[in-house]
Coordinates of C-alpha atoms and ligand atoms in Angstrom, one line a residue:
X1 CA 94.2 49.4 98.3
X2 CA 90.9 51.9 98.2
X3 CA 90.6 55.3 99.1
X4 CA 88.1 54.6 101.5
X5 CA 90.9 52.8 103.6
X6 CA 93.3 55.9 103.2
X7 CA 90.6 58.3 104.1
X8 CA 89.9 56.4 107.1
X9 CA 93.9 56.5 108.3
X10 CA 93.9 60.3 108.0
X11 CA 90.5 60.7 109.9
X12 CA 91.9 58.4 112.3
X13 CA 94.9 60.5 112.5
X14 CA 97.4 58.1 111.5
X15 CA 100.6 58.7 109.3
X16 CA 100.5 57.7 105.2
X17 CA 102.6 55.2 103.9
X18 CA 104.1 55.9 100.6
X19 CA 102.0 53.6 98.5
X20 CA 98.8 54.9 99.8
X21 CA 100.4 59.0 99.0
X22 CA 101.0 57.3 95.4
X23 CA 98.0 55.9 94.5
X24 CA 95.6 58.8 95.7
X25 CA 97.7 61.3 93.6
X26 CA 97.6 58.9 90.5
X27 CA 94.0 57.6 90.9
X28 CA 92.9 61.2 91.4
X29 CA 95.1 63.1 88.7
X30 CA 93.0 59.9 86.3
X31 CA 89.8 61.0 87.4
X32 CA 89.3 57.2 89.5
X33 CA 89.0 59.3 92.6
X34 CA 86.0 61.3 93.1
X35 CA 86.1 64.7 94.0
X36 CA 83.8 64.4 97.0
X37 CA 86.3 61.5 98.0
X38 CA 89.6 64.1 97.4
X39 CA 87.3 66.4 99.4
X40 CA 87.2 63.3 102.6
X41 CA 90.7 63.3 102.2
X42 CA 92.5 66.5 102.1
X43 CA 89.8 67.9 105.0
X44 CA 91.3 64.8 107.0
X45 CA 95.1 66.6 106.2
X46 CA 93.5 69.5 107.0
X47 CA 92.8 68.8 110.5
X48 CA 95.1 65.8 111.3
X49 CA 98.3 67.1 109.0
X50 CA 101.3 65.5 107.7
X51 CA 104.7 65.1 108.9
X52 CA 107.9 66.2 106.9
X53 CA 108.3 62.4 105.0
X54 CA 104.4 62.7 104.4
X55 CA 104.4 66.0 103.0
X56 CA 107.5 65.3 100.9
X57 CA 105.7 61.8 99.0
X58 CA 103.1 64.0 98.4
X59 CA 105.2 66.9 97.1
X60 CA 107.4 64.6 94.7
X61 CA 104.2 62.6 93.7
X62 CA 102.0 65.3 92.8
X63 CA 105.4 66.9 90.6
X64 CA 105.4 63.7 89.0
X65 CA 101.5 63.7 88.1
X66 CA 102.5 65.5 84.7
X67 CA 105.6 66.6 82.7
X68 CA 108.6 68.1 84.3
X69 CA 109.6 70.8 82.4
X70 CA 113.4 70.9 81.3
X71 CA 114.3 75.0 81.3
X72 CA 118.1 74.1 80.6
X73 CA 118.4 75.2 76.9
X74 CA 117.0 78.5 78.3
X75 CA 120.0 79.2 80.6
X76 CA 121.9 77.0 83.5
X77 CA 120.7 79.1 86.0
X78 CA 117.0 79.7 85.6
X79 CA 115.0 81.3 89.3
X80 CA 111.7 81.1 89.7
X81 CA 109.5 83.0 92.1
X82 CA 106.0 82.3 93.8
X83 CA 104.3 83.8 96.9
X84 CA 102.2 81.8 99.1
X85 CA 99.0 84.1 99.1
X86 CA 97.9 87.7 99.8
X87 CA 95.7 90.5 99.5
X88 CA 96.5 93.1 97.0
X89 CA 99.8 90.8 95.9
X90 CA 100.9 92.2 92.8
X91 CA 104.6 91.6 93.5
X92 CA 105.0 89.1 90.3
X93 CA 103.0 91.5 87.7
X94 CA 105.7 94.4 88.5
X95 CA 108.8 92.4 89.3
X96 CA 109.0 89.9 86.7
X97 CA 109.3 92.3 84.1
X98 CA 112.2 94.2 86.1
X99 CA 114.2 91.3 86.0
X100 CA 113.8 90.6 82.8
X101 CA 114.7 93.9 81.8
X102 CA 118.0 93.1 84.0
X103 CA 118.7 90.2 81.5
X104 CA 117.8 87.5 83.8
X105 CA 115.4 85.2 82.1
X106 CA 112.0 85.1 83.2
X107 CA 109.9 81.7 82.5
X108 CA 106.9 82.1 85.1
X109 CA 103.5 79.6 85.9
X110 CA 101.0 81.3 87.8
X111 CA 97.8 80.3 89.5
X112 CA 94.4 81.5 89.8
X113 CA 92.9 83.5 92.7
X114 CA 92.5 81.0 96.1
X115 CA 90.6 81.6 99.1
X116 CA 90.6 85.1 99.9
X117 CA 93.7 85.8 98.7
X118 CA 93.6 87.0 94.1
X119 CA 95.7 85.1 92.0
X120 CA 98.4 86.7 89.2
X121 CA 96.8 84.6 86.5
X122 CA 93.0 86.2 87.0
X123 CA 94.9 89.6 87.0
X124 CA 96.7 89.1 84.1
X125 CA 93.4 87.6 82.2
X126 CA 92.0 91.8 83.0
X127 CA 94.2 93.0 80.4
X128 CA 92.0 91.9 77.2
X129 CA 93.4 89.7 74.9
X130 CA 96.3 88.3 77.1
X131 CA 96.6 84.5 76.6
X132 CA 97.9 82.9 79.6
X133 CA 97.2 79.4 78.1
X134 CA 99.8 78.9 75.9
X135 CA 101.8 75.0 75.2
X136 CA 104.7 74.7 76.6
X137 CA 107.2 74.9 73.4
X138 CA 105.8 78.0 72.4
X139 CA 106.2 79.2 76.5
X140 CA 110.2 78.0 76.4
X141 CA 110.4 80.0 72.7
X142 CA 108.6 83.0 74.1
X143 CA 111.6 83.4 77.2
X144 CA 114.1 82.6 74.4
X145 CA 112.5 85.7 72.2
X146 CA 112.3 88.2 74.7
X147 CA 113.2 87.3 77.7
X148 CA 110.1 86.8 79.4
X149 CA 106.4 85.5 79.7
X150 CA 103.6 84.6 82.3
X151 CA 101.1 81.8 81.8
X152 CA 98.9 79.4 84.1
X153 CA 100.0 76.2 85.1
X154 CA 99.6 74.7 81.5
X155 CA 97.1 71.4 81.7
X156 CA 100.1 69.0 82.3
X157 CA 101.9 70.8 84.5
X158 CA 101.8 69.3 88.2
X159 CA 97.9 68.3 87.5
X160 CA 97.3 66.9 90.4
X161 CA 97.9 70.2 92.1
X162 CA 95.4 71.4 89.9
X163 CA 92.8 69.4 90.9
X164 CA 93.6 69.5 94.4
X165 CA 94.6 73.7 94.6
X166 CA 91.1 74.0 93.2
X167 CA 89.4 71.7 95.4
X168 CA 90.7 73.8 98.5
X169 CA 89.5 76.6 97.5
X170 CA 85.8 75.8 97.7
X171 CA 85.9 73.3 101.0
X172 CA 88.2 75.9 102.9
X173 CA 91.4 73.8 103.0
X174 CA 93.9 76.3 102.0
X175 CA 95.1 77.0 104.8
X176 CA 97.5 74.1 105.9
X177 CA 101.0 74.1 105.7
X178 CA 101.4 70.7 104.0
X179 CA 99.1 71.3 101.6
X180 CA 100.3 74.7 101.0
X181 CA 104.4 73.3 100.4
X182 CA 103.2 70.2 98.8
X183 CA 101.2 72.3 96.4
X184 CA 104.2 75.4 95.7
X185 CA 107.1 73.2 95.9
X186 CA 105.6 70.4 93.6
X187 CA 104.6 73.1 90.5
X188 CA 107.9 74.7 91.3
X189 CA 109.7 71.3 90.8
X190 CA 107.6 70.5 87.8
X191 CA 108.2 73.9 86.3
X192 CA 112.0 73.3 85.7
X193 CA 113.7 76.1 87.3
X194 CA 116.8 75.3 89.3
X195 CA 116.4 77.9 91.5
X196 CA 113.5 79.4 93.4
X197 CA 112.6 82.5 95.5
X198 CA 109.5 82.0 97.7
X199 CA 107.6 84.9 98.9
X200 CA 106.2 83.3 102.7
X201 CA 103.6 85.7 103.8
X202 CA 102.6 86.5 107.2
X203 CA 100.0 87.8 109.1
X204 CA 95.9 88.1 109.2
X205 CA 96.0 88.3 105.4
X206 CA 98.2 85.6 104.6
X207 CA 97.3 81.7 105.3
X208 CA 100.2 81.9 107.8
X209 CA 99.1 83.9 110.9
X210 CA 102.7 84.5 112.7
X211 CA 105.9 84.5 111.7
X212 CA 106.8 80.9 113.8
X213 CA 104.6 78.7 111.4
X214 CA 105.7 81.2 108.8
X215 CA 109.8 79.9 109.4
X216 CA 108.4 76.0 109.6
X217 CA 106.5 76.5 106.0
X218 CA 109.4 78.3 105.0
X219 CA 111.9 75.1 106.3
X220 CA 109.9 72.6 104.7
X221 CA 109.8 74.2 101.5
X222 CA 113.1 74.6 101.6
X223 CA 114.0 70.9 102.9
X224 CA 111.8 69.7 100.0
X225 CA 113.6 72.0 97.6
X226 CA 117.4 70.6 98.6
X227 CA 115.8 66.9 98.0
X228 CA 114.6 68.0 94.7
X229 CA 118.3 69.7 93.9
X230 CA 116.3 73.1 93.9
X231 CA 118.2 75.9 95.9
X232 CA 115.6 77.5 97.6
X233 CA 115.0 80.9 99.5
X234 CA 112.2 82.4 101.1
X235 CA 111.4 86.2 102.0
X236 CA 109.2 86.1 105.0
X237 CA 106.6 89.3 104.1
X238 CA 104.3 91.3 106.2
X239 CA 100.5 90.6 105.6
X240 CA 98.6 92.5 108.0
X241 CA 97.4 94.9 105.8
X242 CA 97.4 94.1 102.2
X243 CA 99.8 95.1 99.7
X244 CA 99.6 98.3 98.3
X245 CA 96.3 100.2 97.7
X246 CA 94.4 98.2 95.5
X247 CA 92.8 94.7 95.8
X248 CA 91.0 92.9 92.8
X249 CA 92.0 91.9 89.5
X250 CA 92.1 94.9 87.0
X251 CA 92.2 97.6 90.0
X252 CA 95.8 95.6 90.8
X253 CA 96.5 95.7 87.2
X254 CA 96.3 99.5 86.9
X255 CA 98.1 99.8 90.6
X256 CA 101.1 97.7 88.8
X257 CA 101.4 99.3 85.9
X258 CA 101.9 102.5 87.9
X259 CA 104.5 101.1 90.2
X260 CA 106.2 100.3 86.8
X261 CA 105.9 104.1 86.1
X262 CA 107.9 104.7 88.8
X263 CA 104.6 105.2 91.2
X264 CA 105.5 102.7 93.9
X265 CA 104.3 102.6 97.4
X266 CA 106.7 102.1 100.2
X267 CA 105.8 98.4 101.1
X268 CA 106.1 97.2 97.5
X269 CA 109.2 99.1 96.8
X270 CA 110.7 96.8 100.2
X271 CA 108.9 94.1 98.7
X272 CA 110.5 93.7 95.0
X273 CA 113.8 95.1 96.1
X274 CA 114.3 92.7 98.6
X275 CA 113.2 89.5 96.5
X276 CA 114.3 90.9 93.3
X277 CA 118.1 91.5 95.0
X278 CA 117.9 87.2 95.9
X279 CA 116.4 86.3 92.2
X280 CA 119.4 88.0 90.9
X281 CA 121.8 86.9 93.4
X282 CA 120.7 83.4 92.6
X283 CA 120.4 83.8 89.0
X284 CA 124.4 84.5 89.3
X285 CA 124.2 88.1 88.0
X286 CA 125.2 90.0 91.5
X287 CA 126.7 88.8 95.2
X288 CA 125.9 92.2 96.8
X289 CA 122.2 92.7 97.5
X290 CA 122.4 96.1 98.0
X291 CA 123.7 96.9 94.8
X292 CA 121.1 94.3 93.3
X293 CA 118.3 97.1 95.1
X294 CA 119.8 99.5 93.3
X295 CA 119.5 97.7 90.1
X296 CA 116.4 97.4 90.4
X297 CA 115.3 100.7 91.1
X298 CA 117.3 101.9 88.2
X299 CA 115.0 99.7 85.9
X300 CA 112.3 101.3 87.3
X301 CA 113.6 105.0 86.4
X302 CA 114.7 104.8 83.1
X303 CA 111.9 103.1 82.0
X304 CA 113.1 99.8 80.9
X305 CA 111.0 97.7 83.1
X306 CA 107.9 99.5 82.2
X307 CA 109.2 98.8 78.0
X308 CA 109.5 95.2 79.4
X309 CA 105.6 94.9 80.8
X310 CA 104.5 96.3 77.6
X311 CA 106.4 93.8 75.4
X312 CA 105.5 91.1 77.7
X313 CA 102.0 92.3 77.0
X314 CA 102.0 92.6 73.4
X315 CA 103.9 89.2 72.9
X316 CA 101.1 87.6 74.6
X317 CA 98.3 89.2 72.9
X318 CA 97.5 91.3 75.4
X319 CA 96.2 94.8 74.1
X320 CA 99.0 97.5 75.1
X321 CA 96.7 100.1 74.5
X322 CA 95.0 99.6 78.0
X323 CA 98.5 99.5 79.9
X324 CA 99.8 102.7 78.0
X325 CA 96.4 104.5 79.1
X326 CA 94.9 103.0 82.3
X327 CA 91.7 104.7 81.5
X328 CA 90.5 102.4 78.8
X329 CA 90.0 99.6 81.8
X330 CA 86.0 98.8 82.2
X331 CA 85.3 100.8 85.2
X332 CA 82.8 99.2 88.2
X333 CA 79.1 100.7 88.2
X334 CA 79.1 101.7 91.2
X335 CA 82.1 103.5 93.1
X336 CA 81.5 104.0 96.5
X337 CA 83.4 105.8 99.1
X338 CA 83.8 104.6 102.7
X339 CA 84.1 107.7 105.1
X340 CA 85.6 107.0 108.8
X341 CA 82.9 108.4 111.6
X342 CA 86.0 108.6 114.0
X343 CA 89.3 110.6 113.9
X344 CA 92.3 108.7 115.1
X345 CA 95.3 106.9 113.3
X346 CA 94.5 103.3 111.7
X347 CA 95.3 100.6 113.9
X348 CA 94.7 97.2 112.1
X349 CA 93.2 97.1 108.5
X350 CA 92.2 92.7 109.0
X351 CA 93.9 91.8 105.3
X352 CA 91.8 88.7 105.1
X353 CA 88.6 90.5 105.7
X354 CA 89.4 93.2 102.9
X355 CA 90.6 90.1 101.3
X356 CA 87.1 88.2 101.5
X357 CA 85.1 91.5 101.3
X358 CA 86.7 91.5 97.9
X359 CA 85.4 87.8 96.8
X360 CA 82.2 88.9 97.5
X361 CA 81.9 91.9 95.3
X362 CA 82.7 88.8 92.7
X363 CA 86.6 89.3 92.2
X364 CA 87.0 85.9 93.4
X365 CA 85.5 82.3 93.3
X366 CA 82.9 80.9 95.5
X367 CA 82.8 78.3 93.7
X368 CA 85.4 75.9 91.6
X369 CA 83.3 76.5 88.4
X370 CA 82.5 80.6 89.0
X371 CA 83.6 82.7 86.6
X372 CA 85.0 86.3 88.3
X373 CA 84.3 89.9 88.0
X374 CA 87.3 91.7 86.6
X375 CA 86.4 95.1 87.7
X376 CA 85.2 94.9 91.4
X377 CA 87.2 95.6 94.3
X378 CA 88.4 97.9 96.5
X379 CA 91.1 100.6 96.3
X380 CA 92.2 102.1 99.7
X381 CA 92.9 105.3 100.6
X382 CA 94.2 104.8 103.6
X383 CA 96.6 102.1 105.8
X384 CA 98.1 101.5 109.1
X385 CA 99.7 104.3 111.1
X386 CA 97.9 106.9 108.6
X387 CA 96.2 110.0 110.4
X388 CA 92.3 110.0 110.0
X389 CA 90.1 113.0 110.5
X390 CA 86.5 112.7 110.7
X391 CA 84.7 112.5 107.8
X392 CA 88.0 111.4 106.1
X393 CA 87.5 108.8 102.7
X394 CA 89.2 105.4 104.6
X395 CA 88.7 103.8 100.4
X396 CA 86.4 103.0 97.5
X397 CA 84.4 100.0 97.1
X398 CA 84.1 99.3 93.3
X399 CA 81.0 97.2 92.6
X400 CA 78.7 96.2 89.4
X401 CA 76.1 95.3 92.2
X402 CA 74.6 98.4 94.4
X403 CA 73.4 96.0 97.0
X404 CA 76.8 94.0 97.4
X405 CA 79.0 97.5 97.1
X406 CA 76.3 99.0 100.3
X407 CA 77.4 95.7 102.5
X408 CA 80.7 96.2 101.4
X409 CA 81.3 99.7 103.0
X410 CA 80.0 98.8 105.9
X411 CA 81.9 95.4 106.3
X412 CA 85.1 97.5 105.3
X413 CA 84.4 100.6 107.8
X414 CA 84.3 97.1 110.6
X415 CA 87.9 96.3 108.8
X416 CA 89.6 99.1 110.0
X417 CA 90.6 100.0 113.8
X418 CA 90.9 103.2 114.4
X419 CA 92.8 104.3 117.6
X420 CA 93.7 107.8 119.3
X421 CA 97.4 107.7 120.0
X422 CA 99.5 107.7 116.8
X423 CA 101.1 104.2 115.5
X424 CA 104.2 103.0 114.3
X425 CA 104.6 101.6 110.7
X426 CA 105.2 98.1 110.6
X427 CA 107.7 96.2 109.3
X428 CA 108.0 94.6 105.8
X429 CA 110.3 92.3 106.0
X430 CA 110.3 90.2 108.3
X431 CA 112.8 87.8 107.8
X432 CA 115.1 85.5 105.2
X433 CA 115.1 81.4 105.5
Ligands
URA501 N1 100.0 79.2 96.4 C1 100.0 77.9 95.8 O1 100.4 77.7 94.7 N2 99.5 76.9 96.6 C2 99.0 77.1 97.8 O2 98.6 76.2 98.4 C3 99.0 78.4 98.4 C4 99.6 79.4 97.6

């Protein structure tokens, strides 16, 4: 067998056999594979896909590329949680620490920024001194201490998914729905959890664009999951617009840390109730989701959420002196409002251009080696349905680079569609599979 050969079956659109799934994962994950090779290959997925058999060899292969973590001595029922993608996705950085406040043990691997869409682990890495590389003994004693913690994927977790999840990025290959479950559900296998919440975005900020392909991710993921003896849900989320006001990676830190204040905008409140009341259901600590929302919000109130970030923080180095005063974060050079010429109500806000307006103030990769720009962004002032008057600030572009933050206003003012009669709110939720 040689790659060449498998390349040329997916170019020629033809199905995989299980061999030939095997040996590019393991001849890859070794290094015997090139990367410009890898790159043939998965553009060939890209455009020619995989069906369900396909995608779940390469799932369980790529799981199998490194160790698969055994959580058990942590509790019998440990969830997990991950989100396909999205602008201004801070769900994990505020709920995690409300569920462990709730008791519910928290271990949690994260990835780095992909596409247009920021990554929890680059977030994290704003808050100096936070180590999210940390072996996985001392990761398992960390949830045993305190209930919690949030690393990257460690090195020999799933590295084939590594490799490949990186790889995507810079030939723009994120976007496809086997590659996408293959690469969640085979770090989520790896990752030892026996249960697992999956945020499924939707929308023009999410890699899913309507809620259709949305439910077929969502069923393969979960298909893969039941194979894998992994009880799966997923929360199908709204990704029009992004999440919340802010987008890039210490701007979302500061924007969660409030939220854990007690600050919390209306689509993330609907957000981490809803998957916080299934990671607790699951987790075997509440049938009733309503009372589960209630929970939550409780958490939020008296505090014991926010205690829960800050010990998180402090127990992984992190310096708690910037979450306990946002201020001390290293503000942008340049912060730069964007004014609407037109009065109206907002329309459409295009997540993925605000999402890839972002990447090019430098808060995410171009390419796989690029290091990122922790303070850059963009913080929004206003979102759909809102009431504009002339004149009115539509956001703030934050940029170390005046040029950049200049093209960035007026590529964001070109993100927003302003109309005259007024619009309805959309919905959050948008479905559980
Ligand atoms: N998150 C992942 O871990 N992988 C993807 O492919 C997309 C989102």
């Amino acid at each position: 067998m040689n790659i060449q050969d498998i390349i040329a079956n997916k170019r020629d659109g033809k199905k995989l056999n299980a061999d030939e799934i095997k040996y590019f994962v393991e001849e890859y994950t070794k290094g015997n594979i090139t990367d410009y090779q890898a790159a043939a290959l998965i553009m060939a997925i890209y455009i020619n896909g995989m069906d369900k058999d396909e995608t779940t060899l390469l799932t369980l292969e790529m799981a199998k590329s490194g160790d698969i973590l055994d959580l058990s001595t942590i509790s019998d029922n440990v969830v997990d949680k991950h989100s396909t993608g999205g602008v201004g996705d801070k769900i994990t950085i505020i709920l995690m620490p409300i569920i462990a406040s709730l008791g519910i043990p928290v271990a949690k691997m994260s990835g780095r920024g992909l596409g247009f869409t920021g990554g929890t682990i680059d977030k994290l890495e704003s808050i100096p001194g936070y180590r999210t590389e940390i072996k996985v003994e001392d990761f398992i004693k960390e949830v045993k201490k305190i209930g919690i913690s949030i690393i990257g994927q460690t090195a020999n977790l799933a590295p084939a998914d590594k490799k490949i999840y990186a790889l995507r990025d810079t030939i723009s290959c994120v976007g496809s729905m086997p590659l996408i479950a293959s690469s969640i559900m085979s770090k989520k296998i790896a990752a030892g959890a026996n249960k697992i919440v999956l945020d499924v975005t939707v929308g023009r900020g999410a890699f899913m664009k309507n809620k259709e392909d949305a439910i077929k991710l969502s069923n393969m993921m979960k298909s893969i999951g039941s194979l894998a003896n992994r009880e799966t849900v997923c929360v199908l989320t709204n990704m029009d617009e992004p999440v919340g006001y802010a987008i890039g990676n210490s701007l979302e830190i500061i924007e969660a840390i409030e939220c854990l204040k007690g600050n919390i905008p209306e689509d993330i409140k609907e957000i981490i109730t809803t998957i916080g009341s299934y990671i607790i259901k699951l987790a075997g600590k509440g049938d009733n989701l309503n009372d589960n929302k209630l929970k939550i919000l409780e958490n939020i109130n008296n505090g014991k959420a926010f205690d829960k970030f800050l010990e998180l923080v402090q127990n992984q180095g992190g310096n708690i002196e910037y979450v306990k005063n946002v201020e001390k974060f290293e503000k942008a050079k340049y912060i730069l409002p964007v004014t609407s010429k037109e009065e109206g109500y907002v329309y459409k806000l295009n997540a993925e251009k605000v999402g890839k307006i972002s990447v090019d103030l430098g808060a995410g990769r171009l390419r796989k080696e690029d290091s990122i720009d922790k303070a850059v962004g963009i913080v929004l002032n206003k979102k759909i349905a809102d009431k504009i008057n002339k004149g009115d600030i539509l956001a703030f572009i934050y940029a170390n680079n005046k040029q950049k933050g200049e093209k960035a206003v007026e590529e964001l003012l070109n993100a927003y569609e302003i109309v005259k009669e007024p619009v309805k709110k959309e919905e959050i939720i948008l479905g559980i599979v």
